[in-house]
Coordinates of C-alpha atoms and ligand atoms in Angstrom, one line a residue:
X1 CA 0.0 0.0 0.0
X2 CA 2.7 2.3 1.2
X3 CA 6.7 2.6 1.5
X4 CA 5.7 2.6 5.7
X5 CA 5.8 -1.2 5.2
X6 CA 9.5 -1.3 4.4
X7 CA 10.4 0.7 6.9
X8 CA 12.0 -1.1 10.1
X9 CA 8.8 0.6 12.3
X10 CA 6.2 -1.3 10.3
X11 CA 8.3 -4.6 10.5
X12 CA 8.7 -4.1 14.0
X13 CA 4.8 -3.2 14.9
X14 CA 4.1 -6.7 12.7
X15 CA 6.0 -8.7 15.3
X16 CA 4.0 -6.9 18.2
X17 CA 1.2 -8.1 16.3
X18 CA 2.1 -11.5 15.7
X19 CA 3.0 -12.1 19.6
X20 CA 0.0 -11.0 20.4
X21 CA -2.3 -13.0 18.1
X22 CA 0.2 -16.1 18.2
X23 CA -1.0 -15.8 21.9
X24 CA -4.7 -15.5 20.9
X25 CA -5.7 -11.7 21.2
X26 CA -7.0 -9.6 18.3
X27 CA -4.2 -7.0 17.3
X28 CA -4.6 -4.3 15.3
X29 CA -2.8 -0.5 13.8
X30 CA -5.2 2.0 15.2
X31 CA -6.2 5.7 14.4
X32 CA -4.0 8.3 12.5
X33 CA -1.4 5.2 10.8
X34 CA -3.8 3.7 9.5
X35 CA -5.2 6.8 7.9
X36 CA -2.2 7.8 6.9
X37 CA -1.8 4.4 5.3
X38 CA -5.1 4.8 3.3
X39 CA -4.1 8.3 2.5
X40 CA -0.7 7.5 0.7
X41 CA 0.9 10.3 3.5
X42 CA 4.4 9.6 3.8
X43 CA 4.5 11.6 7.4
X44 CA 6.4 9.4 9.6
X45 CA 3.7 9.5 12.1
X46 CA 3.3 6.7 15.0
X47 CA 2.3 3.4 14.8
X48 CA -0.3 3.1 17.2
X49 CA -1.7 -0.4 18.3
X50 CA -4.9 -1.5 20.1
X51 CA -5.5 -5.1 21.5
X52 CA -8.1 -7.1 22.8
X53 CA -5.0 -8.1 25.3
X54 CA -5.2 -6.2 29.1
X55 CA -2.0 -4.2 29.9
X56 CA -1.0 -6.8 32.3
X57 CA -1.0 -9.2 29.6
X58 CA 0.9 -7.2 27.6
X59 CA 3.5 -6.4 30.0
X60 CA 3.6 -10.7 30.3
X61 CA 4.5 -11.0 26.7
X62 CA 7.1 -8.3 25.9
X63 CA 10.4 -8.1 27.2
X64 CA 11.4 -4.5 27.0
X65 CA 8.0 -2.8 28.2
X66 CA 7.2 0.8 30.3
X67 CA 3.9 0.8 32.0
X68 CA 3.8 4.4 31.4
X69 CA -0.2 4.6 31.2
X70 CA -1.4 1.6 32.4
X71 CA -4.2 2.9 34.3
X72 CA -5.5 4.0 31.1
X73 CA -4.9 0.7 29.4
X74 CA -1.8 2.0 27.9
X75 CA 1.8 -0.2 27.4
X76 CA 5.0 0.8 26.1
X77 CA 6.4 -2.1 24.0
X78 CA 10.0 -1.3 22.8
X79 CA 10.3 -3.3 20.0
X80 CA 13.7 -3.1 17.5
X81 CA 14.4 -0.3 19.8
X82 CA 11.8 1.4 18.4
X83 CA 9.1 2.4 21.2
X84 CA 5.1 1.4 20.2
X85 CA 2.1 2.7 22.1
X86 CA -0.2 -0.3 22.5
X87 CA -3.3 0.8 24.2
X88 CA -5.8 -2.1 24.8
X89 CA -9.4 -1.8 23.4
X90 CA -11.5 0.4 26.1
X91 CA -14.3 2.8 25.6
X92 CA -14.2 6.4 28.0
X93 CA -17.0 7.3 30.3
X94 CA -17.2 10.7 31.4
X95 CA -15.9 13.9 30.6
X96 CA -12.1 14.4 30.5
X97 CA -10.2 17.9 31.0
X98 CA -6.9 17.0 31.0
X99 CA -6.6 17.0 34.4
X100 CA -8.7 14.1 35.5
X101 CA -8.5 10.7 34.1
X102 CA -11.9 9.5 32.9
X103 CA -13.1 6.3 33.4
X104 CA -11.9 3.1 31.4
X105 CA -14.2 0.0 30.7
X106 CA -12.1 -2.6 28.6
X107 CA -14.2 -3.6 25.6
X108 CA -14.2 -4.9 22.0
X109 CA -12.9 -3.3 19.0
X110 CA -15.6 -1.7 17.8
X111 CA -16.7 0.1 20.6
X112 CA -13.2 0.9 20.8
X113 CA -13.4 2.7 17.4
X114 CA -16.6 4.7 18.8
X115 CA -15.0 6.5 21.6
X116 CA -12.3 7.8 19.2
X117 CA -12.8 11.8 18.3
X118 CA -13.0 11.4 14.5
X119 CA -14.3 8.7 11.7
X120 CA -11.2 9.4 9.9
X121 CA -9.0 8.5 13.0
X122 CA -11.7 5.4 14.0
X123 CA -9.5 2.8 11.5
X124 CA -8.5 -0.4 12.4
X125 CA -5.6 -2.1 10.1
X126 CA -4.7 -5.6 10.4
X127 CA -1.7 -6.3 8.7
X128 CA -1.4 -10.0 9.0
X129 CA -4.5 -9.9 6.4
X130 CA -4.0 -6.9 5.3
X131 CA -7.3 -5.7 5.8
X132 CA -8.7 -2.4 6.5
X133 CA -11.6 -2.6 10.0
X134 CA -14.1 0.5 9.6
X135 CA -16.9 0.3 11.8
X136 CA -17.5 4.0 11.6
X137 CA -17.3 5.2 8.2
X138 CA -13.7 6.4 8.2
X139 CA -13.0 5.2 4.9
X140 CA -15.5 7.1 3.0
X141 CA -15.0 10.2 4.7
X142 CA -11.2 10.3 3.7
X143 CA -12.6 9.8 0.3
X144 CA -15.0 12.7 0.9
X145 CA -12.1 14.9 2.4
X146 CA -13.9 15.2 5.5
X147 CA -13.6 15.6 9.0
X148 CA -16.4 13.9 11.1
X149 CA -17.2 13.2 14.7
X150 CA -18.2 9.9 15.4
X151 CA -21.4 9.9 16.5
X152 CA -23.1 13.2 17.6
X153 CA -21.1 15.8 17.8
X154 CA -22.0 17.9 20.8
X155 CA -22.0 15.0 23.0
X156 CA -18.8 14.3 22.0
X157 CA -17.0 17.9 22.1
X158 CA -18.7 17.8 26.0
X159 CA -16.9 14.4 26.7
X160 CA -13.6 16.5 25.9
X161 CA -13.4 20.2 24.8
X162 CA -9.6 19.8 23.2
X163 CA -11.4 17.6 20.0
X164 CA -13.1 21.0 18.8
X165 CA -9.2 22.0 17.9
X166 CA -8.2 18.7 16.9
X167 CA -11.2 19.1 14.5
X168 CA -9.2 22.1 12.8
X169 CA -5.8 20.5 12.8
X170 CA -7.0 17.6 10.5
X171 CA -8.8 19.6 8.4
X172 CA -6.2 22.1 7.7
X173 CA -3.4 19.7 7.7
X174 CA -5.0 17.4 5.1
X175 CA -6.8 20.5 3.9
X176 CA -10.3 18.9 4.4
X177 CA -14.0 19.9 5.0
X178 CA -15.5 19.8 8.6
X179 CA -19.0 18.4 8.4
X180 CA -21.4 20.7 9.1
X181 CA -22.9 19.6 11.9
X182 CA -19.4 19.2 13.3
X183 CA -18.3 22.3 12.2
X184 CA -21.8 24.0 14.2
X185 CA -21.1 22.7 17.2
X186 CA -17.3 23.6 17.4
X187 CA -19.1 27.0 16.6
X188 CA -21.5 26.9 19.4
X189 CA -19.1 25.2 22.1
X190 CA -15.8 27.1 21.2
X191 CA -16.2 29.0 24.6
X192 CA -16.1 25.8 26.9
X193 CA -12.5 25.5 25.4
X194 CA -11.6 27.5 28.7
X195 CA -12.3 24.2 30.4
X196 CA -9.0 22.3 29.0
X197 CA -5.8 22.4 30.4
X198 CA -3.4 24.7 28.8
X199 CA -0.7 22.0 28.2
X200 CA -3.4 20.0 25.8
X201 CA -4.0 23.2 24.4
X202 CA -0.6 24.0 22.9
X203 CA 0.4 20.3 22.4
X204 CA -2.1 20.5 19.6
X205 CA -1.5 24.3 18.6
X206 CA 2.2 23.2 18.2
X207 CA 1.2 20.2 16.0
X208 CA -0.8 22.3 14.1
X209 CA 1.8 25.2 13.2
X210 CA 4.3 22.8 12.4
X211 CA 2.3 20.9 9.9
X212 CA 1.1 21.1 7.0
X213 CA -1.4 24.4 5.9
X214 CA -0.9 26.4 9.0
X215 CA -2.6 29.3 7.5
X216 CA -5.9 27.3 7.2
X217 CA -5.9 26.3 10.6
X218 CA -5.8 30.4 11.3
X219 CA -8.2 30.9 9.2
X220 CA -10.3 27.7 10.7
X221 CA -9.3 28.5 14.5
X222 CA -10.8 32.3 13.5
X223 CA -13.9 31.6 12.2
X224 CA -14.8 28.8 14.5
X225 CA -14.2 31.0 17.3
X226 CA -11.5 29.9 19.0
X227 CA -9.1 32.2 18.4
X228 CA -9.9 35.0 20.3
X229 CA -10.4 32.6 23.1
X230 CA -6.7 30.9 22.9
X231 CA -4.6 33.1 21.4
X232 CA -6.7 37.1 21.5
X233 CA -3.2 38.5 20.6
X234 CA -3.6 37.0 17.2
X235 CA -7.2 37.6 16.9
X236 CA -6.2 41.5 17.7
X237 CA -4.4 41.7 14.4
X238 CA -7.5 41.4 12.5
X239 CA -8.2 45.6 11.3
X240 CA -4.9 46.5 12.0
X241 CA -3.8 48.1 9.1
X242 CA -0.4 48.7 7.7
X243 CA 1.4 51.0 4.8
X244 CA 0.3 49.8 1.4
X245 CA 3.4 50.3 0.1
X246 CA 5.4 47.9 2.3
X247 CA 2.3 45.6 3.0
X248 CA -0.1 45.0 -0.4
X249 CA -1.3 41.8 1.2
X250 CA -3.2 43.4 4.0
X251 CA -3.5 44.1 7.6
X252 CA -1.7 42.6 10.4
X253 CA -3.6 39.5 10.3
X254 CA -3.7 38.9 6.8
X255 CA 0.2 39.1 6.6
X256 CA 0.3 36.4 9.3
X257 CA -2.0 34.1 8.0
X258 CA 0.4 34.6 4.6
X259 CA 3.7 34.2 6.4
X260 CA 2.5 30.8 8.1
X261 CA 1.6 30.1 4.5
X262 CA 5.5 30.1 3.4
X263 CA 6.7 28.1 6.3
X264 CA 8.4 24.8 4.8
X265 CA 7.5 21.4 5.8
X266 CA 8.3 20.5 9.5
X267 CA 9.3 23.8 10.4
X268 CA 10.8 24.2 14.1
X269 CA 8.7 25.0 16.8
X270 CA 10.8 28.1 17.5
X271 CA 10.5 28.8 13.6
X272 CA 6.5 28.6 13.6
X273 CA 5.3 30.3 16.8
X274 CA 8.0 33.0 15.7
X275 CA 6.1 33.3 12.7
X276 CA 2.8 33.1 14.1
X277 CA 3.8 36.0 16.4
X278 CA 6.3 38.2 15.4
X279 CA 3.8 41.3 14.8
X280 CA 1.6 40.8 17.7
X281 CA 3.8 44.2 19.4
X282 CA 1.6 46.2 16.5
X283 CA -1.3 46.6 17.7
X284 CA -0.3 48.9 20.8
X285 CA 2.5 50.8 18.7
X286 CA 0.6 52.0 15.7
X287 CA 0.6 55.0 15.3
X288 CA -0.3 57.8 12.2
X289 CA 2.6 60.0 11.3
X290 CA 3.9 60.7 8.1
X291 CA 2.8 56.9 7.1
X292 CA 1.6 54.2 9.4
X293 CA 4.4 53.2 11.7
X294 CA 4.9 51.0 14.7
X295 CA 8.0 51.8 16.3
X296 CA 9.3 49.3 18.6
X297 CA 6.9 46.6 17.7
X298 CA 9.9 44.3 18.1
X299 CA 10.1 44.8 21.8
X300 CA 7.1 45.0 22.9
X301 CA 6.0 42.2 20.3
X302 CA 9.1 40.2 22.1
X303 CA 7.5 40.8 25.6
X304 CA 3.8 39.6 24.3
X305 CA 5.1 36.6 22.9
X306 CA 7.1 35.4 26.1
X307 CA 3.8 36.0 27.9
X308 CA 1.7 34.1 25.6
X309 CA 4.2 31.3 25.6
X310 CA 4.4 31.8 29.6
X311 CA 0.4 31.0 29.6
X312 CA 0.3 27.8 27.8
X313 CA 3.7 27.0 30.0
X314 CA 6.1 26.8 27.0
X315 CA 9.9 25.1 27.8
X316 CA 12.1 27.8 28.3
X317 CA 14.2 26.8 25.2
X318 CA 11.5 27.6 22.9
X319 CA 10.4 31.3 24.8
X320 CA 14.2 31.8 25.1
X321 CA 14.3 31.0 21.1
X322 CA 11.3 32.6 19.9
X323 CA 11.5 35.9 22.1
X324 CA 15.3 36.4 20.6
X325 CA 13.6 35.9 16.6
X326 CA 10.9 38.4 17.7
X327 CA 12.9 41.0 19.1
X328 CA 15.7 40.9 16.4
X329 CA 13.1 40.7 13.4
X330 CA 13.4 44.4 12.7
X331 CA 17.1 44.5 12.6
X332 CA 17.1 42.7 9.7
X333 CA 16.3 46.3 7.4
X334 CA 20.0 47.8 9.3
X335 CA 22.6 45.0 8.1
X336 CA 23.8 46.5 5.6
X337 CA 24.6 49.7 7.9
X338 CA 26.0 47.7 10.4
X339 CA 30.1 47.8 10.9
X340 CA 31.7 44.6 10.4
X341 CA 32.1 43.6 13.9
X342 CA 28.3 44.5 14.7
X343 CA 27.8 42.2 11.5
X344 CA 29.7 39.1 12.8
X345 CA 28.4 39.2 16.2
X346 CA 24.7 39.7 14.7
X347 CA 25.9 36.4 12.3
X348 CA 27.3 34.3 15.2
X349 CA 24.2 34.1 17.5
X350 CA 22.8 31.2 18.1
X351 CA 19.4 31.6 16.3
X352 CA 21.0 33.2 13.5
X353 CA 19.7 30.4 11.2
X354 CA 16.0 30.8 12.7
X355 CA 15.9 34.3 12.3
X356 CA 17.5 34.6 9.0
X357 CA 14.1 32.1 8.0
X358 CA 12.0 34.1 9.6
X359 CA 12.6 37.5 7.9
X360 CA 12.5 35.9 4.3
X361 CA 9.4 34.5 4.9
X362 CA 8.3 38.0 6.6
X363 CA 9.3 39.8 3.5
X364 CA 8.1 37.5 0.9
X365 CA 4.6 37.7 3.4
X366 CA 4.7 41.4 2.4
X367 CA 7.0 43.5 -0.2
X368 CA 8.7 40.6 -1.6
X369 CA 12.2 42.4 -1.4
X370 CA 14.8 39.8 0.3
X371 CA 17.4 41.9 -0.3
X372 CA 19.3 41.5 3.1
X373 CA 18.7 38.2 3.5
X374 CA 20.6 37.6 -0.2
X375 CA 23.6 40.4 1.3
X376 CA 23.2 38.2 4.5
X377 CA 23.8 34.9 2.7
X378 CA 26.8 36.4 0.6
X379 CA 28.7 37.5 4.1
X380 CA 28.0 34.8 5.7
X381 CA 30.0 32.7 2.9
X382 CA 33.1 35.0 3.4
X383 CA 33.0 34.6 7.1
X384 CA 32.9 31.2 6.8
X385 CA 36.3 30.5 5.5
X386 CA 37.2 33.2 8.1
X387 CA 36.2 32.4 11.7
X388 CA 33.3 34.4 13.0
X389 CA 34.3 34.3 16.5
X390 CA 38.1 34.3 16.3
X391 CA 40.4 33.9 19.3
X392 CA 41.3 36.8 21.2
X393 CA 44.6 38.2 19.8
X394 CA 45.2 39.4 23.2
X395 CA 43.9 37.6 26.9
X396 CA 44.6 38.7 30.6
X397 CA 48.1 37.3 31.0
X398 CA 49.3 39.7 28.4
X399 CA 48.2 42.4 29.4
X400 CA 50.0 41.8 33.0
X401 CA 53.0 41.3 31.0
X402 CA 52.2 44.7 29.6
X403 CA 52.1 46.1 33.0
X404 CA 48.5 46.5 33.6
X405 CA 47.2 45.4 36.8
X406 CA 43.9 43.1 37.0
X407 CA 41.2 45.5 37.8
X408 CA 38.2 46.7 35.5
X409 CA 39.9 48.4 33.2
X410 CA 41.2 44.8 32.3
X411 CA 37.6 44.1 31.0
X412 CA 36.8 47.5 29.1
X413 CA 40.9 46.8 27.5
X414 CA 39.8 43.1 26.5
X415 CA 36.6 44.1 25.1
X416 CA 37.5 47.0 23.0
X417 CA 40.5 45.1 21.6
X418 CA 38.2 42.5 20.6
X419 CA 35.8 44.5 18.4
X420 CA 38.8 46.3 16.9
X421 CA 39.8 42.5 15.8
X422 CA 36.1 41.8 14.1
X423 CA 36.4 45.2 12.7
X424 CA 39.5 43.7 10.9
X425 CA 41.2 47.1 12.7
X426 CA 44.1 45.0 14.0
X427 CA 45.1 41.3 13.0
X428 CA 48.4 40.7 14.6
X429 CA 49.9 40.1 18.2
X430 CA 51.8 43.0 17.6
X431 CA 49.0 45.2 16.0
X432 CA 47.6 44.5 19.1
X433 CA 49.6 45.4 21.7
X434 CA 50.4 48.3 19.4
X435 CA 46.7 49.6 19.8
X436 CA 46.9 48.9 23.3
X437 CA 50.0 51.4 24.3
X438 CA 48.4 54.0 21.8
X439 CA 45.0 54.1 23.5
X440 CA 45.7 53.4 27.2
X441 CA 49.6 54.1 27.3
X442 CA 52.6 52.2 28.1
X443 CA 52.6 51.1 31.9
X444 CA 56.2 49.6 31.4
Ligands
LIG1 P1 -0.9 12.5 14.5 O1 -0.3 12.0 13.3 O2 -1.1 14.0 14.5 O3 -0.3 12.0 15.8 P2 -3.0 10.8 15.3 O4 -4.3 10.4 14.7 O5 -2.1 9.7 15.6 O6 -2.4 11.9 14.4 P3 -3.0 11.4 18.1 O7 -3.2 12.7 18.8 O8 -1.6 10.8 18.2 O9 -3.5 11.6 16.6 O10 -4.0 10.3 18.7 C1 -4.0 9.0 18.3 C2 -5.4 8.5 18.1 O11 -6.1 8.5 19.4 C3 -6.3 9.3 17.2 O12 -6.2 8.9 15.9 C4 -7.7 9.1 17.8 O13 -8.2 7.8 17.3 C5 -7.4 8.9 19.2 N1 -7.5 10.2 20.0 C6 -6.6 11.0 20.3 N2 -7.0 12.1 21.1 C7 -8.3 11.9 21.2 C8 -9.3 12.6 21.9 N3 -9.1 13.7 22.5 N4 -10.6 12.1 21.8 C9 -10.9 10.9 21.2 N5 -9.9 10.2 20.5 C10 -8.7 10.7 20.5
LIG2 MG1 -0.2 10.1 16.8

């Protein structure tokens, strides 16, 4: 069906399979790889397996297991070193916010397909027969390019809030229809989203940026209502308008939406919530002067965006990354101006690479000029053969031996000497100490 089964995963997930129907249990691939499968997606997604097996049965047969969610009929099987989610079949009872477990029952396949979100995800694969299980009309809906809840769709967006966003992140990454009736009640609940823990929240924002049509799940995620619940900042961009003549596509929003557009396939994290909101500092600078202007976006975007990220408690690394893109974003229109030392320090920070992404995909978002980022490119060649971060012509020791005594002038001496070396001003030992006796005198 698909190059997944040459892959060592698939073989692996087929011996998990075997075991457990050598043993007598019913074993099958569950949910999104078996849609993928039908869907000829090559995303290496998961391999997700359910059994008719109890967890403690599982653990039995497997050597190298982790009873990570047992309670919730969930196994670990590391299989090939390669680690396999088998989950054994159970339907939920109750609501669940994330924060509370609901209640398992262990039951049969089919109702284990039922208490799945959507009919696209409800799939059951066998791949000992190859056969496709679909007891929820899964099949036809990928063939309709549609995303369905199974069953009534209120009821089910009650039983757990977090499927109204899931709803948009498979329709926009498979750029699919929501069902109507679906699609109402996402409408009508989208305020009950309050309800689901923050960490759910993001997990699937995240997934959704990173994948496939990011701009349609903004566009979804707005109209469905949910935006200006999760994320008002973005929502706020909407009427913000901008200079024509550096911004033809639009306001604030609409150049977004675009920018998220040009985002490459598996984009960082850092990349895509950089994206996402690297502007959101314009709605409390505009101002009207001689054009529409909105000085120091960058900071005060920078501050926003480490507070949104705070809220859905973000890992430092990625509010560390994504608050350095935002607040660099507009120093991107100086680099040509900047001295040569300015130029190799701005070049040798660590999200260099991020942010150099980020501003081509803000100017092709907008005026289309990437200009800098083809001067950047071109520099960062020559450096390369150069070092960008050289060593220090000059350390501590000699400037002892020069007669200096430790103190803090040491520092200011150190420093100065070292942009005067990435300004090219001084290249030798000599040159060096040279510059040293001319600017702070000879102490020998
Ligand atoms: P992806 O490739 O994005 O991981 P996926 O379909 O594997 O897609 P997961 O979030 O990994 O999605 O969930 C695995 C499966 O578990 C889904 O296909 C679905 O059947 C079921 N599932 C996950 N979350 C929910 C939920 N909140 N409510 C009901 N079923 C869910
Ligand atoms: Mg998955």
């Amino acid at each position: 069906m698909t190059p997944l089964k040459k892959t060592r995963k698939y073989r692996a997930a087929v011996s998990i399979i075997s075991r457990l129907a050598e043993a007598g249990y019913e074993a099958l691939f569950a949910g999104g790889a078996v849609r993928d499968m039908i869907m000829e997606r090559t995303d290496d997604g998961d391999i997700d397996i359910a059994t008719s097996a109890r967890p403690e049965a599982v653990s039995r047969l497997f050597s190298h297991t982790i009873p990570v969610g047992a309670q919730f009929g969930v196994i670990i099987v590391v299989m090939d070193g390669v680690p396999f989610e088998v989950a054994s079949f159970r339907s939920d009872s109750g609501i669940h916010d994330g924060r509370h477990p609901a209640d398992i029952v262990y039951t049969n396949a089919r109702n284990d397909a039922l208490r799945r979100d959507f009919t696209i995800n409800g799939l059951f694969f066998n791949p000992q027969t190859e056969e496709v299980i679909d007891y929820v009309g899964g099949k036809s809906d990928i063939n309709l390019k549609t995303v369905r809840a199974i069953g009534e769709p209120s009821l089910r967006f009650r039983e757990d809030y977090l499927r109204m966003i899931r709803a948009i992140r498979f329709a926009a990454r498979f750029d699919f229809t929501i069902e109507t009736t679906t699609w109402n009640a996402i409408r009508l609940l989208a305020d009950n989203i309050t309800t689901i823990s923050v960490e759910r929240i993001f997990t699937e924002l995240d997934k959704m940026l990173c994948s496939t049509h990011p701009d349609r799940a903004l566009d979804l995620l707005d109209r469905s209502g949910l935006l200006a619940i999760v994320l008002p900042e973005i929502a706020g961009l909407k009427g913000v308008h901008q200079p024509p003549q550096f911004h033809p596509e639009g306001d604030v929003f609409e150049h977004t939406k675009k920018a998220l557009s040009l985002l490459d396939m598996h984009p960082s994290s850092t990349l895509a919530w950089s994206v996402l909101l690297h502007d959101i500092g314009k709605p409390q600078t505009m101002r009207v002067a001689d054009r529409i202007r909105f000085d120091n976006h960058d900071q005060v975007g920078m501050q926003k965006a480490r507070a949104v990220l705070k809220r859905f408690h973000a890992s430092n690394a990625l509010i560390e990354g994504v608050t350095a893109c935002i607040a660099n974003h507009m120093n991107f229109m100086q680099v040509k101006k900047m001295r040569l030392g300015t130029l190799k320090k701005f070049l040798s920070r660590p999200t260099i690479e991020t942010e150099m992404e980020l501003h081509r995909i803000d100017c092709l978002a907008s005026h289309g000029n990437c200009e800098n980022i083809d001067f950047l490119k071109e520099k960062s060649r020559r450096f390369q053969s150069e070092t960008l971060k050289p060593p220090p012509l000059l350390g501590g020791k000699d400037l002892v031996e020069l007669g200096f005594r430790p103190g803090p002038l040491f520092g200011e001496i150190l420093s100065v000497l070292y942009d005067m070396q990435l300004e090219e001003e001084i290249a030798t030992r000599e040159e060096a100490i040279m510059a040293v006796q001319k600017r702070y005198g000879s102490r020998k």
